[in-house]
Amino acid sequence: MKNDIFSKLYKFLLLSFPVASALSWKVIDIVFVLLIVTILSEGVLTRSFVAQWNSFKALKWANLFIGLWLVSSILGYFLATDMGPERVEEIFGLRWIISFYACVYAGTRVDFSENELRWLLSIFVGVLLLGVGYQYLVIKHGPRFEGTYENANIFAYTLLIPWTILLVFEAMLYRKRKSTDPLLAFSIFTVGVMIFFTMGRSSWLAMGLIFTAVSLILRVRRNMYVIAAGALGLLLAFQFNFFGFKDRIVYSFDFSSGSSQSVRVNLWRVNWEIFKDHPVFGIGFYENIRMTGDYYVKMGIENYEVSTDGIRSPVPYLNHAHNQLLQIMAGSGAVGTVSYLAMFSMAIFYFFRRTQRVGSERVKYVAMAGMLACLVHLLTGLVECPLMVHQSRSWLIFVAGICFGILAGDTPVKESSEV
């Protein structure tokens, strides 16, 4: 039943998520909490949790690997640290995985029209623009775009998943109508410009790979002209150093002490050493940040950031691993790492297989969106830790969860003649 009051509530909450993500991670948490409360309320009021249990059972192998990863991440704290209130709080903080299951169930209960998705994604872009305006006009912080987010890098790699969804959705409508949707094209361009002006080099590379992959997989020939024009524009930007583009590219090869590349390499070395010392269950998912300073001393590493003005930070750089796989290895050990890799490998395989199955064209695009969301996560995870950040983690949970839910129920999103 997709027209009852609970289905309408699920639809409202899911449609609220993109706007919430453009505002604050705290608003995202409110949306997820309301979604979970709604699911529990439905079960209590209908005196049955059969539908919720069936959506959970449908994940099968995902439950196994998520469970193994969680157990390993928690055991790491008990085996490698002196448990205290902070560690207990961090273990409790892993409850965000419940939001994934909530999105899966909600995905089995809702239908979205093309028009709803089209306008929702456009409103999301509008709120992002307001956030950038707030950044520059109110708090007067720049020059890199970051909107209301903590920093430019988080802003950049969080936007990559919704930008990918915009690309897939627009390509779907283009193949169907043989014409470009101006509102979606504007939204794609606007988010692309935002990502560009975060000046995140890995995000630039990810944008190029994602756009090319979507264009080739969905065979959108029109996009080949966009790729050619974009390549020409980047060459000109590099040649004449527009927006400091050449400086950022050249800086990528600077591994001098204090450069961001040097800082990352040292973090990679430290987390690899942590993994070697705690190879089975790791030290707890978030614990490596706390242990990094001790490992700097143990390994004889001085890891201080130096700004572009040559100012050295007064304290060592303590942060996550800046590589999602190393973060998992240090925090969850070999058990968690194998589970993490198996989970994403099988998710990508599942989504890919659904894109090849004979059936609704819409379901194929849902599977494509889920597959690309997982691939974008792995891509950004090469130099960042998207699971450690509320916004990027929430977009993965949101998209992958809904896509799993739709496909588990084999429920295509609703056809609409309106746009």
C-alpha positions as a Python dict, from the first residue, in 0.01 Angstrom:
ca = {
    (1, 'M'): (0, 0, 0),
    (2, 'K'): (164, 315, -122),
    (3, 'N'): (-110, 566, -64),
    (4, 'D'): (-159, 523, 312),
    (5, 'I'): (-55, 785, 564),
    (6, 'F'): (276, 616, 644),
    (7, 'S'): (379, 597, 280),
    (8, 'K'): (310, 969, 250),
    (9, 'L'): (520, 1034, 559),
    (10, 'Y'): (806, 825, 419),
    (11, 'K'): (785, 1012, 92),
    (12, 'F'): (789, 1350, 267),
    (13, 'L'): (1090, 1259, 480),
    (14, 'L'): (1287, 1116, 187),
    (15, 'L'): (1208, 1421, -23),
    (16, 'S'): (1327, 1637, 269),
    (17, 'F'): (1670, 1474, 279),
    (18, 'P'): (1845, 1659, -9),
    (19, 'V'): (1740, 1998, 128),
    (20, 'A'): (1846, 1891, 479),
    (21, 'S'): (2188, 1787, 347),
    (22, 'A'): (2236, 2131, 193),
    (23, 'L'): (2171, 2294, 530),
    (24, 'S'): (2347, 2102, 805),
    (25, 'W'): (2440, 1751, 919),
    (26, 'K'): (2226, 1816, 1226),
    (27, 'V'): (1919, 1859, 1005),
    (28, 'I'): (2014, 1534, 826),
    (29, 'D'): (2016, 1354, 1162),
    (30, 'I'): (1672, 1493, 1243),
    (31, 'V'): (1535, 1358, 914),
    (32, 'F'): (1684, 1013, 975),
    (33, 'V'): (1555, 1002, 1335),
    (34, 'L'): (1205, 1096, 1219),
    (35, 'L'): (1223, 827, 950),
    (36, 'I'): (1319, 560, 1205),
    (37, 'V'): (1049, 675, 1449),
    (38, 'T'): (791, 661, 1168),
    (39, 'I'): (891, 305, 1078),
    (40, 'L'): (865, 193, 1441),
    (41, 'S'): (533, 374, 1483),
    (42, 'E'): (391, 198, 1178),
    (43, 'G'): (486, -138, 1321),
    (44, 'V'): (336, -60, 1662),
    (45, 'L'): (11, 87, 1525),
    (46, 'T'): (-41, -192, 1270),
    (47, 'R'): (70, -452, 1525),
    (48, 'S'): (300, -609, 1272),
    (49, 'F'): (667, -572, 1180),
    (50, 'V'): (648, -829, 901),
    (51, 'A'): (711, -577, 622),
    (52, 'Q'): (1008, -426, 805),
    (53, 'W'): (1150, -772, 877),
    (54, 'N'): (1110, -877, 513),
    (55, 'S'): (1301, -572, 389),
    (56, 'F'): (1579, -659, 635),
    (57, 'K'): (1590, -1024, 525),
    (58, 'A'): (1603, -922, 158),
    (59, 'L'): (1956, -784, 209),
    (60, 'K'): (2095, -1128, 311),
    (61, 'W'): (2468, -1103, 236),
    (62, 'A'): (2474, -731, 316),
    (63, 'N'): (2353, -809, 669),
    (64, 'L'): (2635, -1060, 710),
    (65, 'F'): (2913, -825, 604),
    (66, 'I'): (2771, -518, 778),
    (67, 'G'): (2743, -728, 1094),
    (68, 'L'): (3101, -854, 1068),
    (69, 'W'): (3231, -503, 1009),
    (70, 'L'): (3039, -366, 1308),
    (71, 'V'): (3153, -647, 1539),
    (72, 'S'): (3515, -603, 1431),
    (73, 'S'): (3501, -224, 1475),
    (74, 'I'): (3359, -263, 1826),
    (75, 'L'): (3591, -547, 1932),
    (76, 'G'): (3888, -332, 1832),
    (77, 'Y'): (3803, -86, 2109),
    (78, 'F'): (3781, -360, 2373),
    (79, 'L'): (4099, -537, 2266),
    (80, 'A'): (4326, -239, 2191),
    (81, 'T'): (4216, 45, 2420),
    (82, 'D'): (4131, 123, 2780),
    (83, 'M'): (3755, 149, 2749),
    (84, 'G'): (3608, 471, 2884),
    (85, 'P'): (3314, 707, 2826),
    (86, 'E'): (3464, 850, 2505),
    (87, 'R'): (3505, 504, 2349),
    (88, 'V'): (3156, 401, 2454),
    (89, 'E'): (3021, 716, 2291),
    (90, 'E'): (3212, 636, 1970),
    (91, 'I'): (3074, 281, 1965),
    (92, 'F'): (2725, 421, 2015),
    (93, 'G'): (2803, 663, 1732),
    (94, 'L'): (2807, 372, 1487),
    (95, 'R'): (2427, 372, 1512),
    (96, 'W'): (2421, 565, 1183),
    (97, 'I'): (2411, 226, 1009),
    (98, 'I'): (2046, 198, 1124),
    (99, 'S'): (1966, 485, 887),
    (100, 'F'): (2066, 265, 594),
    (101, 'Y'): (1810, 2, 690),
    (102, 'A'): (1549, 275, 739),
    (103, 'C'): (1613, 401, 385),
    (104, 'V'): (1590, 47, 247),
    (105, 'Y'): (1249, -5, 404),
    (106, 'A'): (1125, 339, 302),
    (107, 'G'): (1240, 263, -53),
    (108, 'T'): (998, -30, -66),
    (109, 'R'): (709, 195, 36),
    (110, 'V'): (728, 502, -188),
    (111, 'D'): (691, 609, -550),
    (112, 'F'): (853, 920, -691),
    (113, 'S'): (735, 1091, -1006),
    (114, 'E'): (984, 1240, -1250),
    (115, 'N'): (845, 1584, -1177),
    (116, 'E'): (896, 1545, -802),
    (117, 'L'): (1256, 1437, -845),
    (118, 'R'): (1322, 1708, -1099),
    (119, 'W'): (1202, 1992, -879),
    (120, 'L'): (1343, 1846, -560),
    (121, 'L'): (1695, 1822, -701),
    (122, 'S'): (1663, 2176, -837),
    (123, 'I'): (1554, 2306, -494),
    (124, 'F'): (1853, 2125, -343),
    (125, 'V'): (2082, 2314, -582),
    (126, 'G'): (1907, 2639, -492),
    (127, 'V'): (1970, 2583, -121),
    (128, 'L'): (2335, 2507, -197),
    (129, 'L'): (2359, 2840, -380),
    (130, 'L'): (2212, 3017, -79),
    (131, 'G'): (2473, 2844, 137),
    (132, 'V'): (2756, 2969, -83),
    (133, 'G'): (2603, 3317, -76),
    (134, 'Y'): (2588, 3298, 304),
    (135, 'Q'): (2954, 3192, 309),
    (136, 'Y'): (3071, 3491, 105),
    (137, 'L'): (2826, 3764, 203),
    (138, 'V'): (2757, 3694, 571),
    (139, 'I'): (3049, 3512, 728),
    (140, 'K'): (3284, 3642, 454),
    (141, 'H'): (3491, 3327, 440),
    (142, 'G'): (3672, 3217, 125),
    (143, 'P'): (3801, 3194, -138),
    (144, 'R'): (3721, 2821, -181),
    (145, 'F'): (3353, 2727, -201),
    (146, 'E'): (3227, 2541, 105),
    (147, 'G'): (2877, 2676, 168),
    (148, 'T'): (2755, 2586, 518),
    (149, 'Y'): (2989, 2285, 540),
    (150, 'E'): (3294, 2250, 763),
    (151, 'N'): (3546, 2295, 483),
    (152, 'A'): (3583, 2294, 106),
    (153, 'N'): (3698, 1933, 77),
    (154, 'I'): (3393, 1799, 262),
    (155, 'F'): (3170, 2020, 47),
    (156, 'A'): (3333, 1884, -270),
    (157, 'Y'): (3323, 1511, -212),
    (158, 'T'): (2978, 1525, -52),
    (159, 'L'): (2837, 1686, -367),
    (160, 'L'): (2979, 1417, -595),
    (161, 'I'): (2703, 1163, -523),
    (162, 'P'): (2407, 1403, -577),
    (163, 'W'): (2586, 1539, -885),
    (164, 'T'): (2610, 1182, -1016),
    (165, 'I'): (2238, 1126, -948),
    (166, 'L'): (2160, 1446, -1139),
    (167, 'L'): (2366, 1318, -1434),
    (168, 'V'): (2191, 980, -1439),
    (169, 'F'): (1844, 1134, -1405),
    (170, 'E'): (1905, 1391, -1678),
    (171, 'A'): (2050, 1124, -1909),
    (172, 'M'): (1744, 908, -1847),
    (173, 'L'): (1510, 1191, -1948),
    (174, 'Y'): (1729, 1283, -2246),
    (175, 'R'): (1722, 928, -2383),
    (176, 'K'): (1347, 920, -2333),
    (177, 'R'): (1261, 1260, -2483),
    (178, 'K'): (1561, 1323, -2712),
    (179, 'S'): (1591, 1674, -2570),
    (180, 'T'): (1785, 1838, -2289),
    (181, 'D'): (1595, 1934, -1976),
    (182, 'P'): (1705, 2296, -1912),
    (183, 'L'): (1636, 2289, -1537),
    (184, 'L'): (1837, 1973, -1480),
    (185, 'A'): (2114, 2088, -1714),
    (186, 'F'): (2138, 2413, -1516),
    (187, 'S'): (2148, 2217, -1190),
    (188, 'I'): (2424, 1987, -1318),
    (189, 'F'): (2626, 2285, -1440),
    (190, 'T'): (2577, 2475, -1114),
    (191, 'V'): (2683, 2188, -888),
    (192, 'G'): (2977, 2121, -1121),
    (193, 'V'): (3089, 2483, -1086),
    (194, 'M'): (3056, 2459, -707),
    (195, 'I'): (3273, 2147, -698),
    (196, 'F'): (3528, 2312, -927),
    (197, 'F'): (3560, 2617, -703),
    (198, 'T'): (3621, 2407, -395),
    (199, 'M'): (3959, 2373, -565),
    (200, 'G'): (3972, 2009, -461),
    (201, 'R'): (4204, 1834, -705),
    (202, 'S'): (4081, 1482, -633),
    (203, 'S'): (3723, 1607, -679),
    (204, 'W'): (3816, 1753, -1019),
    (205, 'L'): (3948, 1416, -1125),
    (206, 'A'): (3642, 1239, -986),
    (207, 'M'): (3411, 1476, -1176),
    (208, 'G'): (3583, 1399, -1504),
    (209, 'L'): (3574, 1024, -1447),
    (210, 'I'): (3209, 1026, -1335),
    (211, 'F'): (3087, 1240, -1625),
    (212, 'T'): (3276, 1029, -1878),
    (213, 'A'): (3153, 702, -1723),
    (214, 'V'): (2786, 811, -1718),
    (215, 'S'): (2812, 936, -2076),
    (216, 'L'): (2968, 614, -2204),
    (217, 'I'): (2757, 369, -2001),
    (218, 'L'): (2430, 540, -2095),
    (219, 'R'): (2556, 621, -2446),
    (220, 'V'): (2470, 989, -2438),
    (221, 'R'): (2650, 1109, -2750),
    (222, 'R'): (2563, 1472, -2681),
    (223, 'N'): (2789, 1459, -2376),
    (224, 'M'): (3093, 1391, -2595),
    (225, 'Y'): (3076, 1754, -2705),
    (226, 'V'): (3060, 1861, -2342),
    (227, 'I'): (3366, 1649, -2262),
    (228, 'A'): (3557, 1802, -2556),
    (229, 'A'): (3459, 2157, -2454),
    (230, 'G'): (3547, 2085, -2092),
    (231, 'A'): (3888, 1944, -2185),
    (232, 'L'): (3961, 2252, -2396),
    (233, 'G'): (3851, 2480, -2112),
    (234, 'L'): (4078, 2302, -1865),
    (235, 'L'): (4374, 2325, -2103),
    (236, 'L'): (4319, 2700, -2135),
    (237, 'A'): (4278, 2734, -1757),
    (238, 'F'): (4606, 2549, -1707),
    (239, 'Q'): (4791, 2745, -1975),
    (240, 'F'): (4685, 3086, -1841),
    (241, 'N'): (4642, 2981, -1478),
    (242, 'F'): (4280, 3093, -1463),
    (243, 'F'): (4145, 3075, -1105),
    (244, 'G'): (4484, 2944, -993),
    (245, 'F'): (4412, 2615, -1171),
    (246, 'K'): (4772, 2557, -1281),
    (247, 'D'): (4903, 2637, -933),
    (248, 'R'): (4673, 2375, -780),
    (249, 'I'): (4779, 2110, -1032),
    (250, 'V'): (5149, 2185, -988),
    (251, 'Y'): (5104, 2179, -609),
    (252, 'S'): (4986, 1818, -640),
    (253, 'F'): (5348, 1720, -704),
    (254, 'D'): (5483, 1907, -402),
    (255, 'F'): (5582, 1652, -138),
    (256, 'S'): (5789, 1887, 73),
    (257, 'S'): (5743, 1876, 450),
    (258, 'G'): (5413, 2032, 551),
    (259, 'S'): (5246, 2007, 211),
    (260, 'S'): (4906, 1839, 201),
    (261, 'Q'): (5060, 1552, 2),
    (262, 'S'): (5331, 1501, 263),
    (263, 'V'): (5076, 1515, 545),
    (264, 'R'): (4860, 1252, 373),
    (265, 'V'): (5155, 1019, 308),
    (266, 'N'): (5254, 1039, 675),
    (267, 'L'): (4897, 960, 781),
    (268, 'W'): (4897, 661, 545),
    (269, 'R'): (5225, 539, 698),
    (270, 'V'): (5089, 576, 1050),
    (271, 'N'): (4764, 391, 978),
    (272, 'W'): (4949, 111, 802),
    (273, 'E'): (5166, 78, 1112),
    (274, 'I'): (4855, 69, 1333),
    (275, 'F'): (4715, -209, 1116),
    (276, 'K'): (5038, -409, 1146),
    (277, 'D'): (5024, -376, 1525),
    (278, 'H'): (4654, -470, 1543),
    (279, 'P'): (4590, -682, 1233),
    (280, 'V'): (4279, -883, 1325),
    (281, 'F'): (4019, -645, 1473),
    (282, 'G'): (4202, -311, 1456),
    (283, 'I'): (4174, -51, 1733),
    (284, 'G'): (3815, 75, 1694),
    (285, 'F'): (3664, 268, 1407),
    (286, 'Y'): (3746, 622, 1530),
    (287, 'E'): (4036, 542, 1760),
    (288, 'N'): (4317, 600, 1507),
    (289, 'I'): (4273, 978, 1531),
    (290, 'R'): (4346, 958, 1904),
    (291, 'M'): (4649, 729, 1854),
    (292, 'T'): (4808, 916, 1563),
    (293, 'G'): (5018, 1145, 1785),
    (294, 'D'): (5171, 850, 1969),
    (295, 'Y'): (5260, 684, 1642),
    (296, 'Y'): (5426, 1003, 1515),
    (297, 'V'): (5660, 978, 1816),
    (298, 'K'): (5709, 603, 1774),
    (299, 'M'): (5793, 636, 1405),
    (300, 'G'): (5996, 957, 1438),
    (301, 'I'): (5760, 1154, 1214),
    (302, 'E'): (5704, 1529, 1232),
    (303, 'N'): (5371, 1595, 1064),
    (304, 'Y'): (5284, 1965, 1073),
    (305, 'E'): (5076, 2143, 811),
    (306, 'V'): (5237, 2443, 642),
    (307, 'S'): (5000, 2697, 483),
    (308, 'T'): (5054, 2848, 139),
    (309, 'D'): (5186, 3155, 325),
    (310, 'G'): (5459, 2938, 478),
    (311, 'I'): (5309, 2941, 828),
    (312, 'R'): (5361, 2615, 1014),
    (313, 'S'): (5084, 2479, 1235),
    (314, 'P'): (5179, 2488, 1605),
    (315, 'V'): (5043, 2135, 1666),
    (316, 'P'): (5086, 1803, 1480),
    (317, 'Y'): (4816, 1713, 1229),
    (318, 'L'): (4581, 1463, 1392),
    (319, 'N'): (4304, 1338, 1166),
    (320, 'H'): (4154, 1033, 1000),
    (321, 'A'): (4362, 827, 757),
    (322, 'H'): (4265, 1028, 444),
    (323, 'N'): (4214, 693, 276),
    (324, 'Q'): (3897, 500, 349),
    (325, 'L'): (4055, 156, 310),
    (326, 'L'): (4341, 239, 548),
    (327, 'Q'): (4088, 387, 789),
    (328, 'I'): (3898, 57, 788),
    (329, 'M'): (4220, -145, 819),
    (330, 'A'): (4338, 53, 1122),
    (331, 'G'): (3997, 74, 1287),
    (332, 'S'): (3847, -267, 1207),
    (333, 'G'): (4144, -488, 1120),
    (334, 'A'): (4152, -763, 858),
    (335, 'V'): (3807, -892, 954),
    (336, 'G'): (3645, -553, 904),
    (337, 'T'): (3846, -479, 589),
    (338, 'V'): (3748, -803, 417),
    (339, 'S'): (3385, -742, 516),
    (340, 'Y'): (3396, -383, 387),
    (341, 'L'): (3545, -484, 51),
    (342, 'A'): (3308, -779, 16),
    (343, 'M'): (3010, -560, 101),
    (344, 'F'): (3086, -298, -166),
    (345, 'S'): (3199, -553, -424),
    (346, 'M'): (2877, -749, -392),
    (347, 'A'): (2666, -432, -385),
    (348, 'I'): (2822, -313, -710),
    (349, 'F'): (2779, -657, -865),
    (350, 'Y'): (2414, -671, -752),
    (351, 'F'): (2335, -328, -895),
    (352, 'F'): (2522, -404, -1217),
    (353, 'R'): (2334, -732, -1260),
    (354, 'R'): (2003, -549, -1220),
    (355, 'T'): (2102, -303, -1494),
    (356, 'Q'): (2137, -601, -1729),
    (357, 'R'): (1809, -768, -1641),
    (358, 'V'): (1519, -749, -1885),
    (359, 'G'): (1245, -535, -1736),
    (360, 'S'): (1147, -179, -1661),
    (361, 'E'): (1385, 83, -1796),
    (362, 'R'): (1328, 282, -1482),
    (363, 'V'): (1444, 0, -1257),
    (364, 'K'): (1764, -18, -1461),
    (365, 'Y'): (1830, 350, -1391),
    (366, 'V'): (1764, 296, -1020),
    (367, 'A'): (2024, 17, -1025),
    (368, 'M'): (2262, 242, -1218),
    (369, 'A'): (2224, 516, -957),
    (370, 'G'): (2297, 269, -674),
    (371, 'M'): (2600, 127, -850),
    (372, 'L'): (2748, 468, -928),
    (373, 'A'): (2689, 590, -570),
    (374, 'C'): (2899, 297, -443),
    (375, 'L'): (3170, 361, -702),
    (376, 'V'): (3181, 733, -620),
    (377, 'H'): (3223, 645, -253),
    (378, 'L'): (3516, 416, -332),
    (379, 'L'): (3669, 677, -563),
    (380, 'T'): (3656, 959, -309),
    (381, 'G'): (3782, 713, -49),
    (382, 'L'): (4120, 700, -220),
    (383, 'V'): (4227, 1031, -62),
    (384, 'E'): (3950, 1099, 192),
    (385, 'C'): (3734, 910, 444),
    (386, 'P'): (3374, 970, 335),
    (387, 'L'): (3238, 730, 600),
    (388, 'M'): (3384, 957, 869),
    (389, 'V'): (3186, 1262, 755),
    (390, 'H'): (2813, 1304, 821),
    (391, 'Q'): (2715, 1458, 488),
    (392, 'S'): (2902, 1227, 249),
    (393, 'R'): (2816, 918, 453),
    (394, 'S'): (2450, 1019, 464),
    (395, 'W'): (2427, 1061, 85),
    (396, 'L'): (2570, 709, 38),
    (397, 'I'): (2322, 567, 292),
    (398, 'F'): (2034, 760, 135),
    (399, 'V'): (2095, 668, -229),
    (400, 'A'): (2214, 310, -180),
    (401, 'G'): (1939, 240, 75),
    (402, 'I'): (1653, 368, -141),
    (403, 'C'): (1791, 190, -450),
    (404, 'F'): (1817, -138, -259),
    (405, 'G'): (1464, -90, -131),
    (406, 'I'): (1315, -23, -473),
    (407, 'L'): (1495, -317, -628),
    (408, 'A'): (1419, -553, -339),
    (409, 'G'): (1051, -487, -393),
    (410, 'D'): (1106, -474, -770),
    (411, 'T'): (908, -151, -764),
    (412, 'P'): (986, 91, -1044),
    (413, 'V'): (945, 458, -973),
    (414, 'K'): (617, 591, -1105),
    (415, 'E'): (585, 697, -1465),
    (416, 'S'): (486, 1058, -1519),
    (417, 'S'): (391, 1241, -1831),
    (418, 'E'): (451, 1575, -1659),
    (419, 'V'): (784, 1756, -1647),
}
